[in-house]
Structure formats: C-alpha cells, structure tokens
C-alpha cells in the first residue's frame, strides 16, 4: 500500500487537533473531509458564531467541512459515507457512535493525550499534572464500543518537569500528537491497513517476564499502580482544598493553570468573602503553624498555609480583576495579613 491509497476523514475541534491535521496536510495525506463541532455562539447576546480552530484551518486549506449536531443523524451518516474514506483519524473530539467509527475499511484511530490505559477520559493533561506525574505521553488506539479502551497501536512518552503547568504539557503533547499520528499512518501503510495493535488489558496485567514484546517496550511496561482516570473538569473541581500537603496543592494549581484556574474563597477580617484564583506557587521550607489557608506576608512575599508547610503565591487574580503577580496584589491589598482561604 502507498499513502496515496488512504482516504482519510479527520475529526477534531480545538487548537490541539489543528497541529495533527496540519501535519497530515503538509505531509501529503489525502484528507477527503473534516468533521468538527458546529460553530459556537459567542458575544454578549450569542449573536456571533465562532468556528472551531479545526474548521478555520480546514477552510483555509479548502477541505470539505461537516458539522453535525448529532453524530447519529442519518443525513450526516450518509454524507460521511459519500466520501468513501477507508480510515478516520480523531483528535480531541466527541464520542462517536459505532455507525461512524466502524464505517471505514481500516477503522478509526484516536490520538489520546496520555499513556493509556492510564488517564482515560476528557481531561488527561490536567489530571496528569494534578496528580504529580513526572511522565505522560500520547497514544494512538483504535476506537471501539467503550471510551478510550480500544487496541493500542503506538505510544510515545513525554517528561513533565516539576515546574511545568498545563500550558507547557499541552503544547508539548500537541506537537507529539502530530508526530505519533504520522508514525501510526506509516505503520498502517506498511501493514496494508492492518497494523499490529495490543489489547489494553495486556498493558494492565503485563510484567517484565510475561509481556508481549510490543508491551514490554512501551512506556507502560512496568505498570502496576491502580488506573487513574481523567474525568471532565468543572468549576467545582477547581476549588482548592488547603487541608492537603503543600506538594498536592502545588500540583493542583499548576494542573489547572492557566485554564480553567484553581480557585478558593478568601475571607477577610471583616467577614466578607471574595473568590481568588491562583495560577502559580512555589514550594518552601516555611513550616506550618496549624492555621490551614491563612495568608501571611514575609519579606514582601505572600504565603499561604497548607497541612504540612507553606506555599508562596506568585501569580493570582481577584474576582473582577486582571491576573497579576503577588507584588502587585500586595500593593493593592495592604491589609491582607490574616485573611483566610477556605474550601466551601
């Protein structure tokens, strides 16, 4: 098989997916159509429709764009079938019904921003950082009936520095996702449409002595810990629990920075409360005094107490204000000493 034999439908929506679509186009793959979310209403009254990042790129390149409201819509299914794709590539898109993912001759594969079977779900990048992982990665796998459980084709690891936030990891995995997609397509072409793939259960049960070769050489060949999931993140998910260790809070903050942002309720000495978002902290050797969530100032730096030690707050945002560094915050909040951040 030659790569020109592949007729590819690409499915994706956000900026993260654009890098992979761009790689397909620039490397001469035949992308016959692009499927993305419907345009999103924006503005004060929702009167302006904003196309997805994927649609904007596809339109620039003259690629046909499909935007179904419902993936099972018979009209959409027939329209999709009319492109006679023999392979579908999915990056950061919604769940697909079987009538869609099973349509192409060579199946549908997804580029997932984690080392499956770890971090199945909608927010794998955030949760890997929140949980203090030092390594994550990308996985390509064939879609099947359940979310993120299909047979794994390839994996590539990505190191997470201790100081990295989600923005850094997102950017790294976005580019690595494009790379692994191209490598996966190379495997598909070389195998005449049917590359070797491994059941995810083999990764879960594998040991160094009994793992299949493809599993033993993977970043997860020594996986023995319980599986961690990556559920969708909501506003309430982002509230900080100061009763945790400073390391846990530190990871939680960077796992949600810059978006959607970790937050807490700040109570003043007058009893009034306001929401404070925190984007960057630094671990310290300052000991805890037993007043969890209490703010203090030392040498013109802002500190907050966790269960075992104090964190220095470096970047934050008061409700209704712009993001700022701690020095600017202290200039406008001279009576902040003694305020307490609490979890509702």
XYZ file of C-alpha atoms in Angstrom:
344
model
C 0.000 0.000 0.000
C 1.062 3.587 -0.667
C -0.015 6.506 1.484
C -1.900 7.884 -1.510
C -4.195 4.844 -1.176
C -5.544 6.209 2.110
C -8.667 8.336 2.005
C -8.779 9.990 5.431
C -11.587 11.751 7.271
C -10.210 13.857 10.125
C -12.293 14.632 13.221
C -11.381 17.257 15.806
C -12.309 20.634 17.226
C -9.778 22.629 19.322
C -6.333 24.056 18.650
C -4.811 20.821 19.985
C -6.231 18.952 16.965
C -5.084 21.509 14.392
C -1.430 20.527 14.729
C -2.227 16.941 13.698
C -4.474 17.977 10.810
C -1.747 20.352 9.642
C 0.789 17.506 9.751
C -1.470 15.333 7.578
C -1.940 18.085 5.002
C 1.716 19.128 4.895
C 2.881 15.527 4.558
C 0.725 14.866 1.519
C -2.013 12.682 3.015
C -5.360 12.686 1.241
C -7.749 14.265 3.752
C -11.074 13.988 1.956
C -13.184 15.685 4.654
C -13.027 17.206 8.123
C -15.660 16.758 10.846
C -15.846 19.297 13.667
C -18.285 20.792 16.153
C -20.948 23.280 15.000
C -19.988 26.954 15.250
C -20.294 28.221 18.818
C -22.327 31.338 19.751
C -20.121 33.984 21.387
C -20.534 37.597 22.461
C -22.866 39.274 24.919
C -26.031 38.018 23.236
C -24.626 34.969 21.473
C -25.329 36.614 18.153
C -21.886 35.896 16.690
C -20.956 32.367 15.626
C -17.337 31.339 16.212
C -15.976 28.460 14.088
C -13.714 25.908 15.758
C -9.946 26.111 15.325
C -10.102 22.982 13.168
C -12.773 24.461 10.909
C -10.750 27.647 10.454
C -7.689 25.683 9.334
C -9.689 23.291 7.130
C -11.445 26.198 5.417
C -8.104 27.902 4.732
C -6.910 24.723 3.024
C -10.105 24.206 1.045
C -11.071 20.970 2.797
C -14.757 19.957 2.957
C -16.122 20.534 6.485
C -19.005 18.657 8.123
C -20.543 19.988 11.360
C -23.219 17.594 12.603
C -25.344 18.460 15.629
C -25.828 14.740 16.257
C -23.374 12.073 15.155
C -26.184 9.535 14.598
C -28.147 11.847 12.299
C -28.914 9.658 9.224
C -28.311 12.589 6.887
C -24.832 13.161 8.364
C -24.014 9.448 8.287
C -24.878 9.236 4.600
C -22.941 12.410 3.855
C -19.922 10.967 5.664
C -20.264 7.696 3.781
C -20.248 9.568 0.464
C -16.562 10.467 0.940
C -15.620 6.761 0.778
C -12.939 7.134 3.461
C -11.039 3.974 4.320
C -9.566 5.474 7.533
C -10.668 8.036 10.128
C -8.364 9.967 12.474
C -9.777 11.513 15.646
C -8.103 14.122 17.864
C -9.879 15.906 20.736
C -13.413 15.236 19.514
C -16.621 13.880 20.961
C -17.623 10.255 21.475
C -18.504 8.522 18.208
C -21.323 6.013 17.686
C -20.441 2.646 16.170
C -22.124 3.523 12.891
C -19.426 6.201 12.479
C -16.260 4.657 13.934
C -16.846 1.285 12.276
C -17.532 2.790 8.848
C -14.030 2.841 7.273
C -12.366 -0.321 5.984
C -9.260 0.257 8.123
C -11.118 1.559 11.163
C -10.864 4.764 13.178
C -7.940 5.636 15.414
C -7.704 8.279 18.104
C -4.711 10.321 19.272
C -5.097 10.470 23.066
C -3.014 12.807 25.248
C -1.963 10.207 27.826
C -0.333 6.814 28.101
C -3.380 4.576 28.012
C -4.786 2.737 29.857
C -3.867 5.449 32.352
C -5.931 8.637 32.226
C -8.881 7.569 30.157
C -11.293 10.459 29.887
C -11.825 14.049 28.787
C -9.026 15.888 30.656
C -5.910 13.680 30.683
C -3.398 16.543 30.535
C -4.836 18.347 33.546
C -5.122 15.233 35.686
C -1.597 14.009 34.928
C -0.192 17.301 36.252
C -2.652 17.485 39.168
C -1.542 14.010 40.256
C 2.131 14.977 40.138
C 3.108 12.624 37.314
C 6.655 13.023 36.011
C 5.869 11.310 32.691
C 2.830 11.323 30.463
C 2.632 10.895 26.694
C 0.436 10.215 23.692
C -1.264 7.054 22.493
C -2.862 6.033 19.235
C -5.563 3.396 19.515
C -8.462 2.009 17.530
C -11.907 3.103 18.683
C -14.336 0.517 19.956
C -17.545 0.479 21.975
C -16.197 1.931 25.231
C -14.394 5.241 25.755
C -10.581 5.076 25.438
C -10.405 1.283 25.745
C -9.511 0.189 22.198
C -6.439 -1.661 20.980
C -3.244 0.388 21.288
C -1.185 0.960 18.150
C 1.629 3.203 19.401
C 2.771 5.214 22.434
C 5.331 7.980 22.898
C 6.322 9.351 26.337
C 6.688 12.995 27.384
C 8.516 14.189 30.507
C 6.747 16.616 32.854
C 9.200 18.919 34.685
C 8.247 19.676 38.281
C 7.720 23.355 37.473
C 5.635 22.745 34.331
C 1.995 23.810 34.158
C -0.765 22.546 31.872
C 0.084 25.060 29.151
C 3.596 23.608 28.822
C 2.384 20.000 28.742
C -0.489 20.830 26.382
C 1.891 22.420 23.899
C 4.345 19.525 24.100
C 1.678 16.858 23.645
C 0.045 18.812 20.821
C 3.234 18.538 18.765
C 3.963 14.983 19.931
C 0.410 14.016 18.949
C 1.064 15.162 15.384
C 4.287 13.160 15.335
C 2.729 9.945 16.616
C -0.131 10.294 14.134
C 2.315 10.345 11.232
C 4.216 7.366 12.646
C 0.937 5.490 13.097
C -0.019 6.186 9.496
C 3.387 4.862 8.415
C 2.611 1.628 10.280
C -0.828 1.387 8.697
C 0.608 1.869 5.205
C 3.395 -0.663 5.820
C 0.872 -3.213 7.114
C -1.568 -2.718 4.231
C -4.138 -1.165 6.538
C -3.882 -3.644 9.399
C -1.029 -2.723 11.796
C -0.163 -4.688 14.910
C -2.123 -3.486 17.934
C -2.319 -4.581 21.561
C -5.285 -5.053 23.878
C -5.175 -2.581 26.746
C -5.636 -5.404 29.246
C -2.185 -6.633 28.202
C -0.733 -3.340 29.445
C -2.597 -3.623 32.728
C -1.530 -7.191 33.514
C 1.922 -7.157 31.908
C 5.076 -7.863 33.913
C 8.637 -7.763 32.660
C 8.615 -11.542 32.306
C 5.367 -12.249 30.524
C 4.568 -9.147 28.488
C 4.264 -9.281 24.696
C 7.257 -7.614 23.043
C 5.288 -4.544 21.967
C 4.077 -4.060 25.530
C 7.435 -4.707 27.146
C 8.971 -1.959 25.024
C 6.262 0.572 25.847
C 6.393 3.339 28.470
C 3.819 1.381 30.494
C 5.595 -1.983 30.518
C 6.052 -1.797 34.295
C 2.558 -0.549 35.102
C 1.450 -1.954 38.439
C -0.365 1.000 40.054
C -4.154 1.399 40.060
C -5.527 3.020 36.938
C -6.183 6.756 37.173
C -8.983 8.377 35.234
C -9.313 11.836 33.674
C -12.932 12.971 34.034
C -14.189 16.260 32.674
C -13.278 19.256 34.835
C -15.987 21.561 36.154
C -15.801 24.764 38.183
C -16.288 22.907 41.458
C -13.444 20.552 40.529
C -11.059 23.525 40.610
C -11.666 24.568 44.221
C -8.508 24.199 46.312
C -8.516 22.057 49.452
C -5.894 23.646 51.730
C -6.008 20.687 54.127
C -3.774 18.796 51.702
C 0.013 18.831 51.693
C 1.784 21.751 50.032
C 3.014 19.415 47.268
C -0.542 18.303 46.479
C -1.778 21.898 46.347
C 1.249 22.936 44.268
C 0.477 20.216 41.705
C -3.231 21.049 41.776
C -2.572 24.707 40.970
C -0.194 24.020 38.070
C -2.520 21.278 36.799
C -5.208 23.929 36.257
C -3.015 26.815 35.116
C -3.625 28.873 33.097
C -7.044 27.394 32.341
C -9.512 26.913 33.920
C -7.606 28.079 37.018
C -7.599 26.812 40.607
C -9.666 28.965 42.962
C -10.518 29.475 46.595
C -12.837 31.629 48.708
C -10.890 34.346 50.508
C -12.397 35.591 53.780
C -11.304 38.947 55.182
C -11.092 40.087 58.778
C -14.395 41.897 58.207
C -16.112 38.619 57.327
C -16.545 39.474 53.649
C -15.668 36.812 51.083
C -14.296 37.001 47.559
C -13.062 34.470 45.031
C -9.314 34.273 44.435
C -7.778 32.376 41.522
C -4.212 31.127 41.936
C -2.058 30.399 38.885
C 1.455 29.906 40.215
C 3.007 28.930 43.534
C 6.444 27.987 44.845
C 7.183 25.264 47.391
C 9.027 26.476 50.507
C 10.578 25.200 53.725
C 8.382 27.515 55.803
C 6.775 25.310 58.499
C 3.032 25.070 59.066
C 1.602 26.716 62.177
C -1.717 24.905 62.237
C -3.910 27.553 60.602
C -4.660 25.974 57.226
C -5.451 28.506 54.492
C -4.108 31.500 56.411
C -2.351 34.188 54.353
C 0.803 35.854 55.627
C 3.427 38.277 54.353
C 7.170 37.867 54.796
C 9.861 39.928 53.040
C 7.231 41.289 50.643
C 6.216 37.782 49.577
C 2.750 36.263 50.017
C 2.448 32.871 51.689
C -0.444 30.525 52.361
C -0.508 27.630 54.780
C -1.192 24.016 53.836
C -1.311 20.952 56.094
C 2.445 20.417 56.317
C 4.131 23.628 55.155
C 3.543 26.938 53.422
C 3.356 27.780 49.735
C 4.479 31.076 48.298
C 1.828 32.536 45.993
C 3.431 34.081 42.896
C 0.552 34.801 40.467
C -3.117 35.262 41.272
C -6.342 37.021 40.345
C -9.074 38.599 42.439
C -12.644 38.337 41.187
C -13.263 41.089 38.655
C -9.570 41.947 38.336
C -6.783 41.001 35.955
C -4.204 38.300 36.610
C -1.243 39.791 38.465
C 1.928 38.887 40.326
C 1.904 38.773 44.115
C 3.798 42.063 44.432
C 1.086 43.963 42.541
C -1.551 42.201 44.631
C 0.121 43.247 47.885
C 0.387 46.832 46.704
C -3.392 46.980 46.470
C -4.197 44.753 49.475
C -2.100 46.142 52.297
C -4.357 44.646 54.998
C -4.209 41.093 53.608
C -2.304 39.718 56.615
C -4.562 37.302 58.466
C -7.039 36.678 55.650
C -8.014 33.031 55.337
C -8.700 30.996 52.192
C -11.290 28.345 52.890
C -12.869 25.481 50.990
C -16.654 25.762 50.930
